[in-house]
């Protein structure tokens, strides 16, 4: 995970395209109003699959809940709704859908990001918090791949400035302070000046919503953010922004299960594969404005090992 330092980075996104401060609820058919920050997908139609549920360890089956550890400050994957309590996001929806397949009630429990993996198998049954699959994490826990996330640029629709993601020297780019993308832009700018070209005019903002607003207002040619964040912000601007150049430096992310829990690992892996196969996973991502190309089609166990 390329972790943002600011919490709730898009939960209160307010753009001129949003038409005010009110936030409509997501609809029950899996769609959402274009200006809604809450684009929750209704997974109530996802039913229990008996042969997959039968794989659960008895202790989990008996308690009837799947405890999901997440750091709820990372829109649109997992963050807090306007009530500042309810967890929402595409991984929250996915967790509920996995719970349905397993015949369990999914419960998201917030925790510090760094504490989540150490708590898997004791405090939490699984972890779903945009975990990039890495060798050091696979040494600590099992990881089941489900999505690919990288970085993306977003520009005003039609790309009026002719922004080229492969030629950024001398351009004005907005970014959120403290992000991996801000660090990358600093490196790119140094490379520009070392090559005798103009530096990038980097406009850093405390919140992603500010970076997004200033691109929509044409104060910057583009913003640079996580690919899922760029897709989500573009969806919220009612067509004012579009992603250009695709996903850069993409890496798979995964659901975390305890190494010692082979039964739960198999059950979650097969539940994830079921949701990939029946189209639920893509539908969830589309509801949140995330390009369906981010969805993996194979729930692979520990793919980096």
C-alpha positions as a printed Julia matrix, in Angstrom:
305×3 Matrix{Float64}:
   0.0     0.0     0.0
   1.3     3.43   -0.91
  -0.12    4.87    2.29
  -1.51    8.4     2.46
  -0.68   10.42    5.57
  -4.0    12.28    5.61
  -7.07   10.47    6.93
 -10.34   10.18    5.07
  -8.75   11.61    1.96
 -11.84   11.67   -0.22
 -14.65   11.08    2.23
 -15.7    14.7     2.14
 -14.86   15.53   -1.45
 -16.74   18.67   -2.45
 -16.33   19.85   -6.02
 -18.18   22.4    -8.1
 -19.56   19.42  -10.0
 -21.13   18.0    -6.87
 -23.81   20.64   -6.57
 -23.49   21.41   -2.87
 -22.68   19.71    0.39
 -25.39   17.05    0.44
 -24.37   13.49   -0.32
 -27.05   11.2    -1.78
 -27.14    7.62   -0.64
 -26.0     4.86   -3.0
 -28.94    3.1    -4.59
 -29.88   -0.47   -3.78
 -29.37   -1.77   -7.32
 -25.6    -1.38   -7.08
 -25.42    2.04   -8.73
 -24.9     5.41   -7.1
 -25.58    9.03   -7.86
 -22.68   10.51   -9.79
 -21.96   13.09   -7.09
 -22.18   10.74   -4.11
 -19.06   10.03   -2.07
 -20.87    6.93   -0.76
 -21.17    4.61   -3.75
 -21.91    1.48   -1.72
 -22.83   -1.56   -3.78
 -25.74   -3.65   -2.47
 -24.41   -7.19   -1.97
 -27.58   -8.56   -0.39
 -28.15  -10.62   -3.53
 -24.92  -12.56   -2.95
 -25.96  -15.89   -1.46
 -24.26  -18.51    0.66
 -22.39  -21.2    -1.27
 -22.66  -24.3     0.88
 -19.63  -26.14   -0.48
 -17.41  -23.1     0.16
 -18.92  -22.37    3.58
 -18.24  -26.0     4.55
 -14.51  -25.25    4.33
 -14.63  -22.83    7.27
 -12.92  -23.74   10.53
 -15.59  -24.71   13.03
 -14.76  -21.86   15.41
 -15.45  -19.22   12.75
 -18.58  -20.97   11.51
 -19.93  -21.24   15.06
 -19.51  -17.56   15.91
 -21.27  -16.56   12.69
 -19.18  -13.45   12.0
 -16.12  -12.67    9.9
 -14.04  -10.03   11.69
 -12.24   -7.9     9.11
  -9.36   -5.69   10.22
  -9.04   -2.43    8.25
  -7.6     1.04    8.64
 -10.66    3.02    7.59
  -8.95    6.13    6.24
  -8.29    5.24    2.62
 -11.02    6.16    0.14
 -12.38    4.58   -1.92
 -11.17    1.2    -0.62
 -12.14    1.58    3.01
 -13.1     4.8     4.78
 -15.76    6.29    7.01
 -19.1     7.63    5.86
 -20.34   11.1     6.73
 -21.46    9.83   10.15
 -17.72    9.24   10.81
 -18.55    5.77   12.17
 -19.86    3.55    9.36
 -17.16    1.86    7.29
 -17.73    2.09    3.54
 -15.66    1.46    0.41
 -15.1    -1.17   -2.21
 -13.15   -3.48    0.09
 -15.88   -3.1     2.71
 -18.45   -4.17    0.13
 -16.18   -7.03   -0.91
 -15.82   -8.16    2.71
 -19.6    -8.25    3.1
 -19.92  -10.24   -0.13
 -17.3   -12.75    1.03
 -19.18  -13.03    4.3
 -22.41  -13.78    2.41
 -20.74  -16.54    0.38
 -19.47  -18.06    3.63
 -22.79  -17.63    5.43
 -21.25  -15.15    7.86
 -21.99  -11.59    8.94
 -18.98   -9.43    8.04
 -17.86   -6.95   10.68
 -15.21   -4.33    9.9
 -13.05   -3.41   12.89
 -10.87   -0.31   12.54
  -7.22   -0.48   13.53
  -3.87    1.23   12.99
  -2.54    0.09    9.63
   0.76   -1.2    11.04
  -1.08   -3.25   13.68
  -3.4    -5.11   11.32
  -1.21   -7.97   10.09
   0.13   -8.75   13.6
  -3.51   -8.96   14.73
  -4.62  -11.45   12.07
  -5.68  -14.73   13.65
  -6.22  -13.2    17.07
  -8.02   -9.85   16.94
  -9.14  -10.22   13.31
 -10.07  -13.2    11.15
  -8.82  -11.5     7.98
  -7.29   -8.19    6.95
  -8.61   -6.08    4.07
  -6.86   -2.72    3.96
  -5.29   -2.27    0.51
  -2.32   -4.48    1.38
   0.22   -4.54   -1.43
   1.48   -8.12   -1.77
   5.13   -8.2    -0.74
   7.56  -10.91    0.26
   7.94   -9.58    3.8
   4.17   -9.71    4.3
   3.9   -13.2     2.84
   6.47  -14.3     5.42
   4.03  -13.17    8.13
   0.67  -14.2     6.66
  -1.15  -15.67    3.68
  -2.23  -13.18    1.02
  -4.99  -13.73   -1.55
  -4.74  -11.43   -4.57
  -7.83   -9.55   -5.76
  -6.88   -6.18   -7.29
  -4.04   -4.36   -9.01
  -3.33   -0.77   -7.95
  -0.73    1.66   -9.22
  -0.57    5.4    -9.88
  -2.55    7.44  -12.42
  -2.81   10.97  -13.79
  -6.18   12.66  -14.18
  -6.81   15.7   -16.38
  -9.79   17.86  -17.37
 -11.95   15.92  -19.82
 -10.65   16.26  -23.33
  -7.14   16.96  -22.01
  -7.21   20.62  -23.13
  -3.54   21.21  -22.24
  -2.42   18.13  -24.16
  -0.88   16.66  -21.0
   1.43   13.75  -21.82
   2.12   11.4   -18.86
   5.39   10.4   -20.51
   6.59   14.0   -20.9
   5.89   15.86  -17.67
   8.8    18.34  -17.57
   7.6    21.93  -17.34
   3.99   20.96  -16.57
   1.89   21.89  -13.54
   0.74   18.85  -11.55
  -1.35   18.77   -8.38
  -0.74   16.11   -5.72
  -1.61   15.34   -2.12
   1.06   16.12    0.44
   2.74   13.1     2.0
   1.91   10.64   -0.75
   4.14    8.31   -2.7
   3.15   10.27   -5.8
   4.48   13.52   -4.31
   7.82   11.81   -3.76
   7.78   10.5    -7.33
   7.04   13.94   -8.78
  10.0    15.38   -6.86
  12.22   12.69   -8.39
  10.77   13.28  -11.86
  11.39   17.02  -11.5
  15.02   16.44  -10.51
  15.45   14.25  -13.58
  13.98   17.03  -15.73
  16.43   19.67  -14.51
  19.35   17.24  -14.71
  18.47   16.77  -18.38
  18.36   20.52  -18.97
  14.58   20.72  -19.1
  12.15   22.75  -17.0
  11.23   21.48  -13.56
   7.71   20.26  -12.83
   5.57   22.86  -11.09
   4.29   20.64   -8.27
   1.22   21.99   -6.45
   0.95   20.08   -3.16
  -2.28   20.11   -1.18
  -3.15   18.76    2.25
  -6.2    16.92    0.87
  -6.73   15.01   -2.35
 -10.05   16.85   -2.75
  -8.12   20.13   -3.08
  -5.84   18.67   -5.75
  -8.87   17.34   -7.61
 -10.73   20.65   -7.39
  -7.78   22.6    -8.75
  -7.46   20.33  -11.76
 -11.2    20.61  -12.42
 -10.72   24.4   -12.14
  -7.77   24.19  -14.57
  -5.19   25.55  -12.11
  -3.12   22.44  -12.85
  -2.84   20.35  -15.98
  -3.25   17.09  -14.04
  -3.19   15.47  -10.63
  -1.2    12.36   -9.73
  -2.61    9.82   -7.26
  -3.23    6.12   -6.62
  -5.04    4.67   -9.63
  -8.14    3.79   -7.61
  -8.2     7.27   -6.06
  -7.91    8.84   -9.52
 -10.75    6.7   -10.87
 -12.94    7.54   -7.87
 -12.26   11.28   -8.04
 -12.98   11.27  -11.77
 -16.28    9.5   -11.18
 -17.31   12.11   -8.6
 -16.77   15.06  -10.95
 -19.64   14.2   -13.3
 -17.37   13.84  -16.3
 -15.2    16.9   -15.66
 -12.06   14.75  -15.26
 -10.64   11.7   -16.99
  -7.69    9.4   -16.34
  -4.92    9.47  -18.96
  -1.97    7.14  -19.44
  -3.52    4.18  -17.62
  -2.08    2.62  -14.48
   1.64    3.05  -13.81
   3.82    0.86  -11.58
   0.9    -1.45  -10.85
   1.16   -4.05   -8.1
  -1.33   -6.62   -6.77
  -3.02   -6.21   -3.41
  -4.43   -9.0    -1.31
  -6.64  -10.2     1.52
  -4.63  -11.3     4.55
  -5.3   -14.54    6.47
  -3.2   -16.15    9.22
  -0.47  -18.52    8.01
  -1.58  -21.17   10.48
  -5.23  -21.07    9.36
  -5.26  -23.23    6.23
  -9.01  -23.84    6.44
  -9.99  -20.17    6.56
  -7.42  -19.36    3.88
  -8.96  -21.88    1.49
 -12.5   -20.75    2.29
 -11.71  -17.06    1.68
  -9.71  -17.82   -1.46
 -12.56  -19.83   -2.96
 -15.14  -17.22   -1.91
 -13.04  -14.54   -3.61
 -12.75  -16.64   -6.76
 -16.52  -17.17   -6.75
 -17.11  -13.4    -6.63
 -14.64  -12.9    -9.46
 -16.33  -15.56  -11.57
 -19.92  -14.37  -11.05
 -19.1   -10.71  -11.78
 -19.78   -9.35   -8.29
 -16.22   -8.09   -7.8
 -16.22   -6.09  -11.04
 -19.68   -4.72  -10.23
 -18.46   -3.49   -6.84
 -15.5    -1.7    -8.38
 -17.62   -0.13  -11.11
 -20.05    1.19   -8.47
 -17.13    2.97   -6.83
 -15.92    4.41  -10.14
 -12.85    2.15  -10.27
 -11.89    0.92  -13.72
 -12.76   -2.77  -14.01
  -9.3    -3.48  -15.45
  -8.04   -3.19  -11.85
  -9.93   -6.34  -10.9
  -7.91   -9.54  -10.98
  -9.59  -12.65  -12.37
  -7.69  -15.23  -10.31
  -7.62  -15.23   -6.53
  -4.05  -16.43   -6.27
  -2.52  -17.44   -2.95
   0.81  -15.77   -2.13
   1.58  -14.86   -5.76
   4.86  -13.15   -4.99
   6.34  -16.16   -3.16
